[in-house]
């Protein structure tokens, strides 16, 4: 059913449909003006200004790092359009760190991206997900749980003004967490790019208001099919009609109470077979959300039992993102959903020290030295 191949998270969008796609002919001219205006860069530090110069050179067609060039994808352009003028330069700095630093194995004080897990528990058992691994979901194993608000606040406090790209999601369904509503509210006005991933099955009026009034910038509703039978086959325990009604509710509340909101909404599915069709997805979801997309399938569901491969290339996530689970455990990736690679817990060290810790750097060094076949589960993983 699934085709296993080298998986690049950087280019994970297999197909992307953005409705009302405006004319971008003048976009780059206007963008250049915004990042040249003194009032928009006055709060950047010296290093950030250096990065911005690289951004400008790359966008003008002049390569700054050999064959690697920073560019703006379609969905990134849409994100930029939601920003205030003074936010654009800082956004581009952090976007550059997110996309280019992992390709060049550049490390600085903080991860370009932080994923926070409100819940490892999920009410679905999607066929391509590690939630199908009973040794993971068995409550006696200790992997299942939800984050406390106090821990969430401590993480957010350390991330603010240091990390601009975050996701509220990881192994489980975020809305399972009983304290998710105050979590959303606590993020208000703190980050340039905060994404929520949800299967939308637990959306209600209260959580819709919390998302729309909090700090979330992009809401990704995970759905893989426009046909109810195929949806249920892929998203076991899921009901397409219920999810459809919940997303309709979200749009109604947004249009009625938050008409000026610039939040981006996206339905995104995992492309696992030919029965999934982007045109049918757009037909069903296109009037409810701003974007419809498929992402490439990656064999997440049980990396520990997968066969070893011959991939030598270092994993980009080691320079791109950090994961903090519901219990504070820090992990370098979510493919290792049982945390065999976990360096330490949040609280034992702060985010900055964790990101630059000896255990993290040892892992990076092994990958650079093409020794990932000696690391488990890196030896079985196809993410690069």
GROMACS .gro file of C-alpha atoms in nm, residues 307-312 372-373 378-382:
model
   13
  307UNK     CA    1   1.446  -0.265   0.806
  308UNK     CA    2   1.776  -0.084   0.820
  309UNK     CA    3   1.852   0.127   0.515
  310UNK     CA    4   2.161   0.266   0.348
  311UNK     CA    5   2.081   0.635   0.393
  312UNK     CA    6   2.392   0.831   0.490
  372UNK     CA    7   2.338   0.690   1.139
  373UNK     CA    8   2.335   0.314   1.066
  378UNK     CA    9   1.801   0.648   1.290
  379UNK     CA   10   1.930   0.343   1.104
  380UNK     CA   11   1.571   0.250   1.009
  381UNK     CA   12   1.445   0.602   0.935
  382UNK     CA   13   1.414   0.759   0.589
   0.00000   0.00000   0.00000
